[in-house]
mmCIF file of C-alpha atoms in Angstrom:
data_model
loop_
_atom_site.group_PDB
_atom_site.id
_atom_site.type_symbol
_atom_site.label_atom_id
_atom_site.label_comp_id
_atom_site.label_asym_id
_atom_site.label_seq_id
_atom_site.Cartn_x
_atom_site.Cartn_y
_atom_site.Cartn_z
ATOM 1 C CA UNK A 198 35.810 117.899 168.974
ATOM 2 C CA UNK A 199 35.194 115.632 171.962
ATOM 3 C CA UNK A 200 33.195 117.310 174.698
ATOM 4 C CA UNK A 201 35.069 118.075 177.909
ATOM 5 C CA UNK A 202 33.725 116.129 180.884
ATOM 6 C CA UNK A 203 32.737 117.391 184.332
ATOM 7 C CA UNK A 204 33.162 114.705 186.997
ATOM 8 C CA UNK A 205 32.164 115.009 190.662
ATOM 9 C CA UNK A 206 34.352 112.847 192.905
ATOM 10 C CA UNK A 207 32.950 111.229 196.030
ATOM 11 C CA UNK A 208 35.462 110.021 198.608
ATOM 12 C CA UNK A 209 33.661 107.442 200.748
ATOM 13 C CA UNK A 210 34.613 106.583 204.322
ATOM 14 C CA UNK A 211 32.373 104.478 206.598
ATOM 15 C CA UNK A 212 29.509 104.789 204.115
ATOM 16 C CA UNK A 213 29.609 108.612 203.996
ATOM 17 C CA UNK A 214 31.015 111.089 201.504
ATOM 18 C CA UNK A 215 33.923 113.038 203.008
ATOM 19 C CA UNK A 216 36.174 115.813 201.749
ATOM 20 C CA UNK A 217 39.588 116.866 202.983
ATOM 21 C CA UNK A 218 42.346 119.346 202.220
ATOM 22 C CA UNK A 219 45.749 118.067 201.020
ATOM 23 C CA UNK A 220 44.484 114.518 201.723
ATOM 24 C CA UNK A 221 43.793 115.204 205.449
ATOM 25 C CA UNK A 222 41.223 116.973 207.693
ATOM 26 C CA UNK A 223 38.132 115.262 206.324
ATOM 27 C CA UNK A 224 34.602 116.542 206.887
ATOM 28 C CA UNK A 225 31.255 114.934 206.160
ATOM 29 C CA UNK A 226 29.699 115.872 202.806
ATOM 30 C CA UNK A 227 26.552 113.720 202.773
ATOM 31 C CA UNK A 228 25.096 110.457 201.519
ATOM 32 C CA UNK A 229 27.075 109.161 198.510
ATOM 33 C CA UNK A 230 24.077 107.561 196.800
ATOM 34 C CA UNK A 231 21.859 110.632 197.096
ATOM 35 C CA UNK A 232 24.680 112.949 196.036
ATOM 36 C CA UNK A 233 25.348 110.752 193.009
ATOM 37 C CA UNK A 234 21.672 110.785 192.083
ATOM 38 C CA UNK A 235 21.576 114.574 192.313
ATOM 39 C CA UNK A 236 24.698 114.973 190.194
ATOM 40 C CA UNK A 237 23.253 112.626 187.606
ATOM 41 C CA UNK A 238 20.120 114.783 187.404
ATOM 42 C CA UNK A 239 22.121 118.025 187.342
ATOM 43 C CA UNK A 240 24.096 117.089 184.238
ATOM 44 C CA UNK A 241 27.374 115.608 185.491
ATOM 45 C CA UNK A 242 29.014 113.538 182.749
ATOM 46 C CA UNK A 243 30.453 110.863 185.024
ATOM 47 C CA UNK A 244 31.077 110.149 188.700
ATOM 48 C CA UNK A 245 34.073 108.775 190.575
ATOM 49 C CA UNK A 246 33.635 106.929 193.876
ATOM 50 C CA UNK A 247 36.755 106.254 195.930
ATOM 51 C CA UNK A 248 36.736 103.951 198.954
ATOM 52 C CA UNK A 249 39.442 105.854 200.827
ATOM 53 C CA UNK A 250 39.869 103.347 203.650
ATOM 54 C CA UNK A 251 39.295 100.197 201.593
ATOM 55 C CA UNK A 252 39.661 97.775 204.458
ATOM 56 C CA UNK A 253 38.544 94.195 203.954
ATOM 57 C CA UNK A 254 35.289 94.802 205.824
ATOM 58 C CA UNK A 255 34.808 98.109 204.033
ATOM 59 C CA UNK A 256 35.152 96.350 200.712
ATOM 60 C CA UNK A 257 31.942 94.357 201.364
ATOM 61 C CA UNK A 258 30.108 97.474 202.471
ATOM 62 C CA UNK A 259 31.381 99.342 199.440
ATOM 63 C CA UNK A 260 30.127 96.625 197.073
ATOM 64 C CA UNK A 261 26.614 97.150 198.432
ATOM 65 C CA UNK A 262 27.050 100.902 197.995
ATOM 66 C CA UNK A 263 28.066 100.414 194.343
ATOM 67 C CA UNK A 264 24.871 98.416 193.749
ATOM 68 C CA UNK A 265 22.785 101.195 195.297
ATOM 69 C CA UNK A 266 24.548 103.837 193.212
ATOM 70 C CA UNK A 267 23.995 101.841 190.017
ATOM 71 C CA UNK A 268 20.271 101.694 190.785
ATOM 72 C CA UNK A 269 20.056 105.483 191.197
ATOM 73 C CA UNK A 270 22.299 107.039 188.540
ATOM 74 C CA UNK A 271 22.121 106.910 184.765
ATOM 75 C CA UNK A 272 25.639 108.148 183.945
ATOM 76 C CA UNK A 273 28.895 106.175 183.919
ATOM 77 C CA UNK A 274 30.743 105.873 187.203
ATOM 78 C CA UNK A 275 34.213 104.752 188.186
ATOM 79 C CA UNK A 276 35.064 102.983 191.440
ATOM 80 C CA UNK A 277 38.445 102.877 193.162
ATOM 81 C CA UNK A 278 40.043 101.747 196.413
ATOM 82 C CA UNK A 279 41.336 98.365 197.505
ATOM 83 C CA UNK A 280 41.356 96.831 194.008
ATOM 84 C CA UNK A 281 44.169 94.297 193.942
ATOM 85 C CA UNK A 282 43.054 91.530 191.585
ATOM 86 C CA UNK A 283 40.846 90.737 188.598
ATOM 87 C CA UNK A 284 38.268 89.241 190.949
ATOM 88 C CA UNK A 285 37.859 92.632 192.661
ATOM 89 C CA UNK A 286 37.243 94.272 189.270
ATOM 90 C CA UNK A 287 34.791 91.566 188.272
ATOM 91 C CA UNK A 288 32.737 92.071 191.445
ATOM 92 C CA UNK A 289 32.613 95.860 191.055
ATOM 93 C CA UNK A 290 31.617 95.695 187.382
ATOM 94 C CA UNK A 291 28.935 93.124 188.196
ATOM 95 C CA UNK A 292 27.667 95.440 190.942
ATOM 96 C CA UNK A 293 27.157 98.128 188.300
ATOM 97 C CA UNK A 294 30.392 100.130 188.019
ATOM 98 C CA UNK A 295 31.508 101.111 184.514
ATOM 99 C CA UNK A 296 35.228 101.545 185.198
ATOM 100 C CA UNK A 297 37.722 100.911 187.968
ATOM 101 C CA UNK A 298 40.461 103.187 189.211
ATOM 102 C CA UNK A 299 43.694 101.650 190.457
ATOM 103 C CA UNK A 300 46.519 103.493 192.180
ATOM 104 C CA UNK A 301 48.583 101.879 194.962
ATOM 105 C CA UNK A 302 47.984 98.375 193.621
ATOM 106 C CA UNK A 303 49.234 99.412 190.157
ATOM 107 C CA UNK A 304 52.445 100.883 191.591
ATOM 108 C CA UNK A 305 53.067 97.701 193.588
ATOM 109 C CA UNK A 306 52.090 95.426 190.686
ATOM 110 C CA UNK A 307 52.156 97.239 187.303
ATOM 111 C CA UNK A 308 51.142 94.021 185.553
ATOM 112 C CA UNK A 309 47.650 94.512 187.064
ATOM 113 C CA UNK A 310 47.049 97.311 184.531
ATOM 114 C CA UNK A 311 47.695 94.923 181.657
ATOM 115 C CA UNK A 312 45.604 92.171 183.218
ATOM 116 C CA UNK A 313 42.580 94.466 183.640
ATOM 117 C CA UNK A 314 42.951 95.918 180.143
ATOM 118 C CA UNK A 315 43.285 92.488 178.528
ATOM 119 C CA UNK A 316 40.441 90.937 180.487
ATOM 120 C CA UNK A 317 37.877 93.755 180.537
ATOM 121 C CA UNK A 318 39.099 96.267 177.923
ATOM 122 C CA UNK A 319 41.266 99.390 178.136
ATOM 123 C CA UNK A 320 38.233 101.599 178.691
ATOM 124 C CA UNK A 321 37.600 99.927 182.074
ATOM 125 C CA UNK A 322 41.063 100.678 183.491
ATOM 126 C CA UNK A 323 41.703 104.159 184.908
ATOM 127 C CA UNK A 324 45.208 104.649 186.286
ATOM 128 C CA UNK A 325 44.965 107.102 189.177
ATOM 129 C CA UNK A 326 48.162 108.936 190.092
ATOM 130 C CA UNK A 327 48.566 110.988 193.275
ATOM 131 C CA UNK A 328 51.667 113.126 192.883
ATOM 132 C CA UNK A 329 53.313 115.906 194.852
ATOM 133 C CA UNK A 330 55.647 118.533 193.409
ATOM 134 C CA UNK A 331 58.921 118.367 195.337
ATOM 135 C CA UNK A 332 62.530 119.117 194.335
ATOM 136 C CA UNK A 333 61.328 120.173 190.875
ATOM 137 C CA UNK A 334 59.724 116.774 190.195
ATOM 138 C CA UNK A 335 56.264 115.264 190.534
ATOM 139 C CA UNK A 336 56.804 112.315 192.884
ATOM 140 C CA UNK A 337 54.072 109.646 192.972
ATOM 141 C CA UNK A 338 52.579 108.539 196.279
ATOM 142 C CA UNK A 339 50.548 105.523 197.327
ATOM 143 C CA UNK A 340 48.205 104.627 200.204
ATOM 144 C CA UNK A 341 46.121 107.786 199.837
ATOM 145 C CA UNK A 342 49.115 110.099 199.614
ATOM 146 C CA UNK A 343 50.856 108.709 202.687
ATOM 147 C CA UNK A 344 53.832 106.854 201.201
ATOM 148 C CA UNK A 345 56.362 108.291 198.725
ATOM 149 C CA UNK A 346 57.526 106.032 195.882
ATOM 150 C CA UNK A 347 60.396 106.015 193.406
ATOM 151 C CA UNK A 348 57.998 106.686 190.515
ATOM 152 C CA UNK A 349 57.454 110.077 188.894
ATOM 153 C CA UNK A 350 54.319 111.372 187.214
ATOM 154 C CA UNK A 351 55.218 111.647 183.545
ATOM 155 C CA UNK A 352 57.183 108.410 183.211
ATOM 156 C CA UNK A 353 54.620 106.473 185.247
ATOM 157 C CA UNK A 354 51.716 107.825 183.170
ATOM 158 C CA UNK A 355 53.545 106.834 179.970
ATOM 159 C CA UNK A 356 54.194 103.363 181.339
ATOM 160 C CA UNK A 357 50.555 103.091 182.388
ATOM 161 C CA UNK A 358 49.431 103.934 178.865
ATOM 162 C CA UNK A 359 51.825 101.370 177.390
ATOM 163 C CA UNK A 360 50.536 98.740 179.789
ATOM 164 C CA UNK A 361 46.948 99.332 178.700
ATOM 165 C CA UNK A 362 45.361 102.001 180.908
ATOM 166 C CA UNK A 363 42.501 103.759 179.134
ATOM 167 C CA UNK A 364 42.719 107.020 181.094
ATOM 168 C CA UNK A 365 44.991 108.799 183.569
ATOM 169 C CA UNK A 366 43.430 110.441 186.628
ATOM 170 C CA UNK A 367 46.089 112.811 187.966
ATOM 171 C CA UNK A 368 45.586 114.401 191.385
ATOM 172 C CA UNK A 369 48.009 117.091 192.470
ATOM 173 C CA UNK A 370 48.370 116.559 196.214
ATOM 174 C CA UNK A 371 49.623 120.105 196.756
ATOM 175 C CA UNK A 372 46.539 121.506 194.989
ATOM 176 C CA UNK A 373 44.007 119.140 196.600
ATOM 177 C CA UNK A 374 41.184 121.000 198.356
ATOM 178 C CA UNK A 375 42.931 124.390 198.421
ATOM 179 C CA UNK A 376 40.819 125.831 195.557
ATOM 180 C CA UNK A 377 43.524 127.867 193.841
ATOM 181 C CA UNK A 378 43.306 126.154 190.448
ATOM 182 C CA UNK A 379 44.556 122.942 188.860
ATOM 183 C CA UNK A 380 48.195 121.995 188.177
ATOM 184 C CA UNK A 381 47.909 123.202 184.577
ATOM 185 C CA UNK A 382 51.585 123.171 183.695
ATOM 186 C CA UNK A 383 51.919 119.516 184.707
ATOM 187 C CA UNK A 384 48.651 118.668 182.967
ATOM 188 C CA UNK A 385 49.837 120.256 179.718
ATOM 189 C CA UNK A 386 53.038 118.225 179.898
ATOM 190 C CA UNK A 387 50.992 115.065 180.479
ATOM 191 C CA UNK A 388 48.818 115.916 177.470
ATOM 192 C CA UNK A 389 51.963 116.250 175.338
ATOM 193 C CA UNK A 390 53.517 113.048 176.689
ATOM 194 C CA UNK A 391 50.612 110.590 176.315
ATOM 195 C CA UNK A 392 47.699 110.103 173.942
ATOM 196 C CA UNK A 393 45.008 108.727 176.253
ATOM 197 C CA UNK A 394 42.531 111.022 178.065
ATOM 198 C CA UNK A 395 43.737 112.877 181.146
ATOM 199 C CA UNK A 396 41.375 113.663 184.026
ATOM 200 C CA UNK A 397 42.537 116.613 186.134
ATOM 201 C CA UNK A 398 41.983 116.524 189.882
ATOM 202 C CA UNK A 399 42.912 118.864 192.729
ATOM 203 C CA UNK A 400 42.444 122.607 192.945
ATOM 204 C CA UNK A 401 38.987 123.579 191.666
ATOM 205 C CA UNK A 402 37.651 126.631 193.500
ATOM 206 C CA UNK A 403 35.806 128.713 190.909
ATOM 207 C CA UNK A 404 34.411 128.402 187.406
ATOM 208 C CA UNK A 405 37.456 130.039 185.853
ATOM 209 C CA UNK A 406 39.620 127.186 187.112
ATOM 210 C CA UNK A 407 37.668 124.760 184.928
ATOM 211 C CA UNK A 408 38.106 127.024 181.908
ATOM 212 C CA UNK A 409 41.851 127.207 182.593
ATOM 213 C CA UNK A 410 42.279 123.456 183.030
ATOM 214 C CA UNK A 411 40.668 122.813 179.654
ATOM 215 C CA UNK A 412 42.318 125.664 177.752
ATOM 216 C CA UNK A 413 45.759 125.818 179.397
ATOM 217 C CA UNK A 414 46.111 122.345 180.896
ATOM 218 C CA UNK A 415 44.475 120.648 177.860
ATOM 219 C CA UNK A 416 42.722 118.203 180.211
ATOM 220 C CA UNK A 417 39.999 115.992 178.759
ATOM 221 C CA UNK A 418 37.966 116.006 181.963
ATOM 222 C CA UNK A 419 37.938 117.944 185.227
ATOM 223 C CA UNK A 420 37.194 116.252 188.512
ATOM 224 C CA UNK A 421 36.165 118.162 191.627
ATOM 225 C CA UNK A 422 34.612 117.468 195.002
ATOM 226 C CA UNK A 423 33.961 120.164 197.579
ATOM 227 C CA UNK A 424 32.793 122.863 195.128
ATOM 228 C CA UNK A 425 30.035 120.463 194.083
ATOM 229 C CA UNK A 426 29.327 118.781 197.440
ATOM 230 C CA UNK A 427 28.818 122.071 199.276
ATOM 231 C CA UNK A 428 26.883 123.788 196.475
ATOM 232 C CA UNK A 429 29.553 126.359 195.644
ATOM 233 C CA UNK A 430 29.375 125.734 191.885
ATOM 234 C CA UNK A 431 26.156 124.241 190.446
ATOM 235 C CA UNK A 432 26.985 121.906 187.559
ATOM 236 C CA UNK A 433 24.488 123.444 185.127
ATOM 237 C CA UNK A 434 25.810 126.927 185.877
ATOM 238 C CA UNK A 435 29.369 125.679 185.308
ATOM 239 C CA UNK A 436 28.502 124.067 181.982
ATOM 240 C CA UNK A 437 26.638 127.174 180.799
ATOM 241 C CA UNK A 438 29.679 129.275 181.691
ATOM 242 C CA UNK A 439 32.082 126.940 179.873
ATOM 243 C CA UNK A 440 29.872 126.901 176.767
ATOM 244 C CA UNK A 441 29.832 130.725 176.794
ATOM 245 C CA UNK A 442 33.645 130.609 176.887
ATOM 246 C CA UNK A 443 33.671 128.485 173.736
ATOM 247 C CA UNK A 444 34.507 125.205 175.455
ATOM 248 C CA UNK A 445 32.694 122.164 174.108
ATOM 249 C CA UNK A 446 30.659 120.532 176.892
ATOM 250 C CA UNK A 447 27.673 118.208 176.924
ATOM 251 C CA UNK A 448 24.544 120.132 177.915
#
């Protein structure tokens, strides 16, 4: 059985790690390079860095940040935000990133998924999906959850897989930062609909939520932010707990 992965997520704005609730009300959570280094030492399996403003100027700053992260961590890390072309991917991979996460750009130009997969390999392309449950459907959003689209979670994830995405990173906007547990019902449906790994995001508040997302939601990896950034759940303690519950994790 493949080990379940624990992935801290670092949202980066103006060179700092920030964390919000329901995609708004951000507060400072520390230096992204130092946090990444600590998570690497504490036993995190991977990291995700998201440039949440991704302006043109920020892109240059972020590239330098990726280089600094690569020099400090010894686990794979994914980078997302403002990736619109193969050249952007090339620069980030050369700076030391292992994978890229695309979201708004993939919705606007689905062919980008195929281009990245063909050029760099499926394993490099993570399709991130921000979706909100409304009118009994999971509607996809772009621009950091600001703009509704005509795409819906399950069909878009299936299309992403067919176009070459290696993983789906699904964030439930209604669960984001509220710490009441992951969107397990939607995650289970995703697991049944596609056959590439699903990373769950949005809702982690206690150790039991991670157990539930793996057992009930059948997620392959669980991503969280504030519970790690503010020391609420130490990663080693979480992994020990999951192992005691019979869930296969890397120690």
